[in-house]
Amino acid sequence: MSKIVNVRTVRMLTEKFQLHLLLHSADLVENELRRQLALIGVRPRQARILDALSRMEPASQIGVARAFNLTPASMSTMTARLIEAGFINREIDPSEARSNLLRLTDRGRSKLHDIHKAWREVDAIITDTIGAENAAILAKLTRELRDGLGGNVPG
């Protein structure tokens, strides 16, 4: 009996804060996204950067770092990995020699198809789990939350 009470108590305490439900759901969705993207050799943030570059290019490395709230060191690491994978090229900005411009390679552009397919798969899982109407409401509410907190879509 005490085990049941403890589980109920823990559930009541954690569900008392709506934040926990949102964070747990986000973790589960991101885990599925990681699984889907691993099949194509890309990580979630890499996928988002490639997608944003498709709209921004050529884009300064600093500009991309700012758009994704990445430190310069993290962006340098990310850039090196994306170059090594053959998804982007880096070149010196002709108008600012101390700045680098990033561009998608043909391989990076073709990878976007696979990334978008993985994103559609995760969207479908959400829709299958909570229904189309609730999925649309969830998307609307999370967009409002993101925008209200000062977030935006990079690129």
XYZ file of C-alpha atoms in Angstrom:
155
model
C 0.000 0.000 0.000
C 2.792 2.445 0.844
C 4.345 1.863 -2.577
C 1.093 2.936 -4.265
C 0.856 5.994 -2.039
C 4.447 6.920 -2.829
C 3.864 6.622 -6.576
C 0.694 8.707 -6.296
C 2.467 11.269 -4.135
C 5.333 11.562 -6.591
C 2.892 11.864 -9.485
C 0.909 14.573 -7.686
C 4.063 16.495 -6.832
C 5.505 16.387 -10.333
C 2.198 17.024 -12.092
C 1.553 19.954 -9.773
C 3.943 21.854 -12.014
C 2.782 21.915 -15.646
C 6.359 22.584 -16.641
C 7.300 18.971 -15.886
C 4.679 17.611 -18.272
C 5.944 19.875 -21.034
C 9.597 19.018 -20.380
C 8.952 15.284 -20.210
C 6.923 15.343 -23.431
C 9.624 17.406 -25.143
C 12.274 14.893 -24.030
C 10.249 11.987 -25.419
C 9.667 13.756 -28.740
C 13.335 14.736 -28.990
C 14.419 11.156 -28.250
C 12.256 9.935 -31.131
C 13.657 12.693 -33.347
C 17.216 11.665 -32.433
C 16.361 8.077 -33.346
C 14.877 9.085 -36.713
C 17.781 11.390 -37.585
C 20.414 8.863 -36.486
C 19.182 6.668 -39.329
C 20.428 9.334 -41.756
C 23.558 10.299 -39.811
C 22.427 13.706 -38.570
C 21.809 15.142 -35.102
C 18.775 17.344 -34.290
C 20.655 20.649 -34.086
C 22.635 19.812 -37.239
C 19.329 19.197 -39.016
C 17.963 22.552 -37.878
C 21.134 24.351 -38.966
C 21.095 22.727 -42.412
C 17.426 23.665 -42.800
C 18.087 27.268 -41.725
C 21.109 27.536 -44.029
C 18.886 26.552 -46.943
C 16.972 29.790 -46.311
C 19.875 32.012 -45.179
C 22.798 31.129 -47.407
C 25.290 32.402 -47.767
C 25.223 33.030 -44.026
C 27.942 34.251 -41.733
C 29.096 31.698 -39.205
C 28.567 34.314 -36.480
C 25.039 35.031 -37.727
C 24.112 31.354 -37.626
C 25.584 31.041 -34.122
C 23.475 33.988 -32.956
C 20.327 32.647 -34.612
C 20.734 29.370 -32.707
C 22.061 30.936 -29.502
C 25.338 29.011 -29.808
C 28.679 30.108 -28.428
C 31.386 30.762 -31.015
C 33.231 27.642 -29.809
C 30.127 25.455 -30.172
C 29.456 26.894 -33.619
C 33.044 26.214 -34.670
C 32.690 22.588 -33.585
C 29.330 22.282 -35.356
C 30.753 23.876 -38.512
C 33.746 21.527 -38.518
C 31.472 18.482 -38.186
C 29.157 19.640 -40.964
C 32.137 20.338 -43.247
C 33.641 16.938 -42.424
C 30.315 15.276 -43.263
C 30.302 17.118 -46.591
C 27.071 19.024 -45.855
C 28.445 22.585 -45.915
C 31.354 24.647 -47.203
C 33.028 27.513 -45.383
C 34.615 30.403 -47.246
C 36.058 33.743 -46.265
C 33.546 36.570 -46.537
C 34.800 38.810 -49.373
C 33.396 41.891 -47.619
C 34.858 41.028 -44.187
C 38.081 39.015 -44.225
C 37.736 38.073 -40.540
C 34.340 36.477 -41.116
C 33.337 33.159 -42.647
C 30.360 32.423 -44.869
C 28.611 29.066 -44.790
C 26.860 27.430 -47.737
C 25.162 24.101 -48.244
C 26.894 21.657 -50.546
C 24.924 19.544 -53.006
C 25.151 16.729 -50.464
C 23.760 19.047 -47.774
C 20.872 20.074 -50.025
C 20.010 16.462 -50.787
C 20.183 15.625 -47.059
C 17.384 18.149 -46.464
C 14.915 15.757 -48.116
C 15.812 13.070 -45.563
C 15.669 15.559 -42.685
C 12.218 16.770 -43.696
C 11.059 13.167 -44.007
C 12.275 12.469 -40.443
C 10.481 15.577 -39.191
C 7.266 14.453 -40.916
C 7.627 11.037 -39.234
C 7.848 12.657 -35.802
C 4.899 14.936 -36.620
C 2.938 11.816 -37.599
C 3.779 10.153 -34.277
C 2.471 13.203 -32.425
C -0.695 13.209 -34.547
C -1.207 9.468 -34.077
C -0.733 9.853 -30.324
C -3.028 12.803 -29.599
C -5.130 13.127 -32.764
C -5.004 15.616 -35.623
C -7.063 18.308 -33.904
C -5.014 18.183 -30.705
C -1.767 18.104 -32.697
C -2.841 21.296 -34.495
C -3.766 22.918 -31.172
C -0.452 21.820 -29.659
C 1.459 23.325 -32.591
C -0.468 26.591 -32.258
C 0.104 26.798 -28.505
C 3.788 25.921 -28.656
C 4.288 28.529 -31.396
C 2.563 31.115 -29.178
C 4.731 30.070 -26.230
C 7.930 30.238 -28.281
C 7.018 33.631 -29.724
C 5.884 34.962 -26.343
C 9.202 33.965 -24.803
C 11.094 35.820 -27.534
C 11.980 32.841 -29.711
C 11.873 32.781 -33.483
C 12.628 30.556 -36.428
C 16.257 30.953 -37.498
C 16.641 31.945 -41.111
